[in-house]
Tab-separated table of C-alpha atoms in Angstrom:
chain	number	residue	atom	x	y	z
A	300	MET	CA	-31.353	19.193	-7.833
A	301	MET	CA	-33.329	18.767	-4.581
A	302	LEU	CA	-31.771	15.325	-4.017
A	303	ARG	CA	-28.294	16.760	-4.504
A	304	ALA	CA	-28.967	19.537	-1.962
A	305	LEU	CA	-30.313	17.007	0.577
A	306	HIS	CA	-27.235	14.838	0.039
A	307	LEU	CA	-24.964	17.852	0.633
A	308	VAL	CA	-26.790	18.783	3.863
A	309	LEU	CA	-26.552	15.203	5.156
A	310	CYS	CA	-22.842	15.025	4.335
A	311	LEU	CA	-22.156	18.324	6.110
A	312	ALA	CA	-24.159	17.184	9.146
A	313	ALA	CA	-22.269	13.891	9.315
A	314	ALA	CA	-18.912	15.632	8.904
A	315	SER	CA	-19.664	18.072	11.729
A	316	LEU	CA	-20.932	15.418	14.133
A	317	PRO	CA	-17.588	14.971	15.919
A	318	TRP	CA	-17.446	18.606	16.946
A	319	TRP	CA	-20.799	18.708	18.706
A	320	THR	CA	-21.210	15.236	20.180
A	321	THR	CA	-18.198	14.610	22.418
A	322	THR	CA	-16.040	16.468	24.844
A	323	PRO	CA	-12.674	14.931	25.687
A	324	ALA	CA	-11.947	14.308	29.336
A	325	PRO	CA	-9.518	16.735	30.976
A	326	ALA	CA	-5.896	15.552	30.866
A	327	SER	CA	-5.642	15.343	34.666
A	328	ALA	CA	-8.619	12.938	34.840
A	329	GLU	CA	-7.078	10.785	32.122
A	330	ALA	CA	-3.752	10.532	33.939
A	331	ALA	CA	-5.470	9.528	37.168
A	332	ASN	CA	-7.274	6.615	35.450
A	333	PHE	CA	-4.352	5.204	33.477
A	334	PRO	CA	-3.947	1.553	34.609
A	335	GLY	CA	-0.350	1.146	33.428
A	336	TRP	CA	1.044	-0.891	30.554
A	337	PRO	CA	0.827	-4.677	30.359
A	338	GLU	CA	4.000	-6.524	31.316
A	339	SER	CA	3.685	-9.134	28.573
A	340	PHE	CA	2.118	-9.732	25.198
A	341	GLU	CA	1.493	-13.051	23.415
A	342	GLY	CA	3.332	-14.913	26.172
A	343	ALA	CA	6.545	-12.876	26.211
A	344	PRO	CA	7.624	-9.870	28.308
A	345	LEU	CA	7.455	-6.352	26.893
A	346	ASP	CA	10.578	-4.181	27.264
A	347	GLU	CA	9.543	-0.519	27.410
A	348	GLU	CA	11.498	2.011	25.355
A	349	PRO	CA	11.598	5.778	25.767
A	350	VAL	CA	8.880	7.548	23.778
A	351	GLU	CA	10.270	9.530	20.868
A	352	GLU	CA	10.145	13.321	21.020
A	353	ILE	CA	7.499	13.512	18.282
A	354	ALA	CA	5.221	11.186	20.268
A	355	ARG	CA	5.755	13.236	23.466
A	356	ARG	CA	4.740	16.418	21.634
A	357	PHE	CA	1.684	14.649	20.185
A	358	GLU	CA	0.717	13.310	23.611
A	359	SER	CA	0.476	16.827	25.140
A	360	GLY	CA	-3.023	17.367	23.703
A	361	TYR	CA	-4.008	13.719	23.475
A	362	PRO	CA	-6.597	12.114	25.775
A	363	GLY	CA	-4.398	9.159	26.611
A	364	ARG	CA	-0.896	7.708	26.578
A	365	ILE	CA	1.504	6.173	24.070
A	366	GLY	CA	3.905	3.374	24.923
A	367	LEU	CA	6.717	1.859	22.830
A	368	PHE	CA	8.048	-1.626	23.537
A	369	GLN	CA	10.570	-4.088	22.144
A	370	GLN	CA	9.836	-7.785	22.158
A	371	GLY	CA	12.496	-9.878	20.532
A	372	GLY	CA	12.937	-8.547	17.009
A	373	ARG	CA	9.635	-6.743	16.878
A	374	ARG	CA	8.253	-3.462	18.160
A	375	VAL	CA	4.904	-3.105	19.913
A	376	VAL	CA	3.192	0.295	20.006
A	377	LEU	CA	0.354	0.832	22.481
A	378	HIS	CA	-2.132	3.649	22.732
A	379	TRP	CA	-4.278	3.927	25.862
A	380	ILE	CA	-7.186	6.218	24.935
A	381	ALA	CA	-9.470	7.682	27.620
A	382	ALA	CA	-11.920	9.626	25.434
A	383	PRO	CA	-13.049	9.588	21.789
A	384	THR	CA	-10.655	11.632	19.688
A	385	ARG	CA	-9.901	12.266	16.039
A	386	ALA	CA	-6.233	12.657	17.104
A	387	PHE	CA	-5.830	8.879	17.416
A	388	HIS	CA	-4.358	7.065	14.469
A	389	PHE	CA	-2.600	3.724	14.109
A	390	SER	CA	1.157	3.604	13.715
A	391	GLY	CA	0.755	2.707	10.056
A	392	ARG	CA	-0.364	6.295	9.432
A	393	CYS	CA	2.815	7.535	11.138
A	394	LEU	CA	4.856	5.325	8.827
A	395	GLU	CA	3.039	6.769	5.812
A	396	GLY	CA	3.885	10.243	7.072
A	397	ARG	CA	7.532	9.211	7.181
A	398	GLY	CA	7.558	8.059	3.551
A	399	TRP	CA	6.523	4.404	3.838
A	400	SER	CA	3.893	2.915	1.540
A	401	LEU	CA	1.197	0.729	3.168
A	402	ASP	CA	-0.123	-2.338	1.383
A	403	PRO	CA	-3.238	-3.821	3.048
A	404	ARG	CA	-3.313	-7.581	3.476
A	405	PRO	CA	-6.205	-9.837	4.501
A	406	ARG	CA	-7.037	-9.875	8.202
A	407	ILE	CA	-5.545	-12.698	10.208
A	408	THR	CA	-6.696	-14.555	13.297
A	409	THR	CA	-4.081	-15.926	15.664
A	410	PRO	CA	-4.294	-19.418	17.189
A	411	ALA	CA	-5.549	-17.671	20.354
A	412	GLY	CA	-8.550	-16.356	18.369
A	413	VAL	CA	-7.405	-12.696	18.151
A	414	THR	CA	-8.179	-10.986	14.822
A	415	TRP	CA	-5.896	-8.303	13.422
A	416	ALA	CA	-5.832	-5.929	10.484
A	417	ARG	CA	-2.614	-6.561	8.596
A	418	TYR	CA	-0.369	-4.476	6.347
A	419	GLU	CA	3.032	-4.523	4.758
A	420	ALA	CA	4.916	-1.236	4.808
A	421	THR	CA	7.791	-0.572	2.448
A	422	ARG	CA	10.334	2.232	2.156
A	423	GLY	CA	13.204	1.654	-0.227
A	424	GLN	CA	14.570	-1.859	0.319
A	425	GLU	CA	13.045	-2.241	3.801
A	426	THR	CA	9.683	-3.975	4.339
A	427	VAL	CA	7.925	-4.547	7.661
A	428	ARG	CA	4.720	-6.363	8.554
A	429	LEU	CA	2.169	-4.584	10.748
A	430	ARG	CA	-0.758	-5.962	12.731
A	431	GLN	CA	-3.216	-3.460	14.218
A	432	ARG	CA	-6.384	-3.460	16.328
A	433	ILE	CA	-8.139	-1.388	18.959
A	434	VAL	CA	-10.150	-2.992	21.756
A	435	ASP	CA	-12.442	-1.848	24.537
A	436	ASP	CA	-12.727	-3.334	28.027
A	437	GLU	CA	-15.571	-5.614	26.860
A	438	GLY	CA	-13.470	-7.262	24.151
A	439	ARG	CA	-15.000	-5.502	21.128
A	440	ALA	CA	-12.410	-4.791	18.442
A	441	TRP	CA	-11.996	-2.404	15.511
A	442	TYR	CA	-9.420	-2.530	12.761
A	443	ASP	CA	-9.376	1.057	11.557
A	444	GLU	CA	-9.575	4.416	13.258
A	445	SER	CA	-12.745	5.654	11.567
A	446	ALA	CA	-14.850	2.579	12.425
A	447	TRP	CA	-13.733	2.843	16.072
A	448	TYR	CA	-14.357	6.592	16.224
A	449	TRP	CA	-17.887	6.359	14.757
A	450	ALA	CA	-18.673	3.526	17.191
A	451	THR	CA	-17.705	5.848	20.053
A	452	LEU	CA	-19.988	8.594	18.749
A	453	ARG	CA	-22.929	6.204	18.310
A	454	GLY	CA	-22.482	4.947	21.881
A	455	GLY	CA	-21.550	1.440	20.751
A	456	THR	CA	-18.457	1.456	22.967
A	457	LYS	CA	-17.220	3.228	26.049
A	458	GLY	CA	-13.610	3.855	26.950
A	459	PRO	CA	-10.973	3.482	27.787
A	460	TRP	CA	-9.587	1.655	24.764
A	461	THR	CA	-6.226	0.100	23.969
A	462	ALA	CA	-4.830	0.222	20.453
A	463	TRP	CA	-2.134	-2.283	19.533
A	464	THR	CA	0.304	-2.153	16.643
A	465	VAL	CA	2.903	-4.882	16.157
A	466	VAL	CA	5.716	-4.130	13.719
A	467	GLU	CA	7.880	-7.037	12.567
A	468	PRO	CA	10.745	-7.025	10.071
A	469	LEU	CA	10.061	-8.855	6.831
A	470	ALA	CA	12.956	-10.246	4.871
A	471	PRO	CA	12.886	-9.544	1.086
A	472	ASP	CA	12.764	-13.282	0.392
A	473	ASP	CA	9.911	-13.981	2.885
A	474	GLU	CA	7.413	-16.243	1.148
A	475	ALA	CA	4.593	-15.626	3.683
A	476	ARG	CA	3.357	-12.487	2.001
């Protein structure tokens, strides 16, 4: 019984940690430090798209910026994050909220040595491939929101951070699954 009570206290303390360990930077300070979006990615230019209304509403209380880009037949979603926040989530979570199912795949490393978390998302007859990662200015990377967020709370990383999501169409007969 004592062990169960101790476990409950530790779980409650861990769950409440985010509320008493960080204070997000004011929005005006974040805007002043935003370096702008990269012009290219993986050797090709990025073509910026207007941010959807839902993303603009989300951004109003968010300590950072969201950018949407087209690059050939794929979409690149960027998050620039100035302060630790539980509001950040990868685009895969947005897809789940819109009725897509996410299927985790093994991580991949590109020929350039960049490692990515990888998923396939399906809704009806449509399937897309996602690659996701978040990086700090020192090159450290995380592949899920929770691992990144806990690293920020433990002081293992300092912002700002850039989160990347690459969404590519996947044909139903694609053998590279």
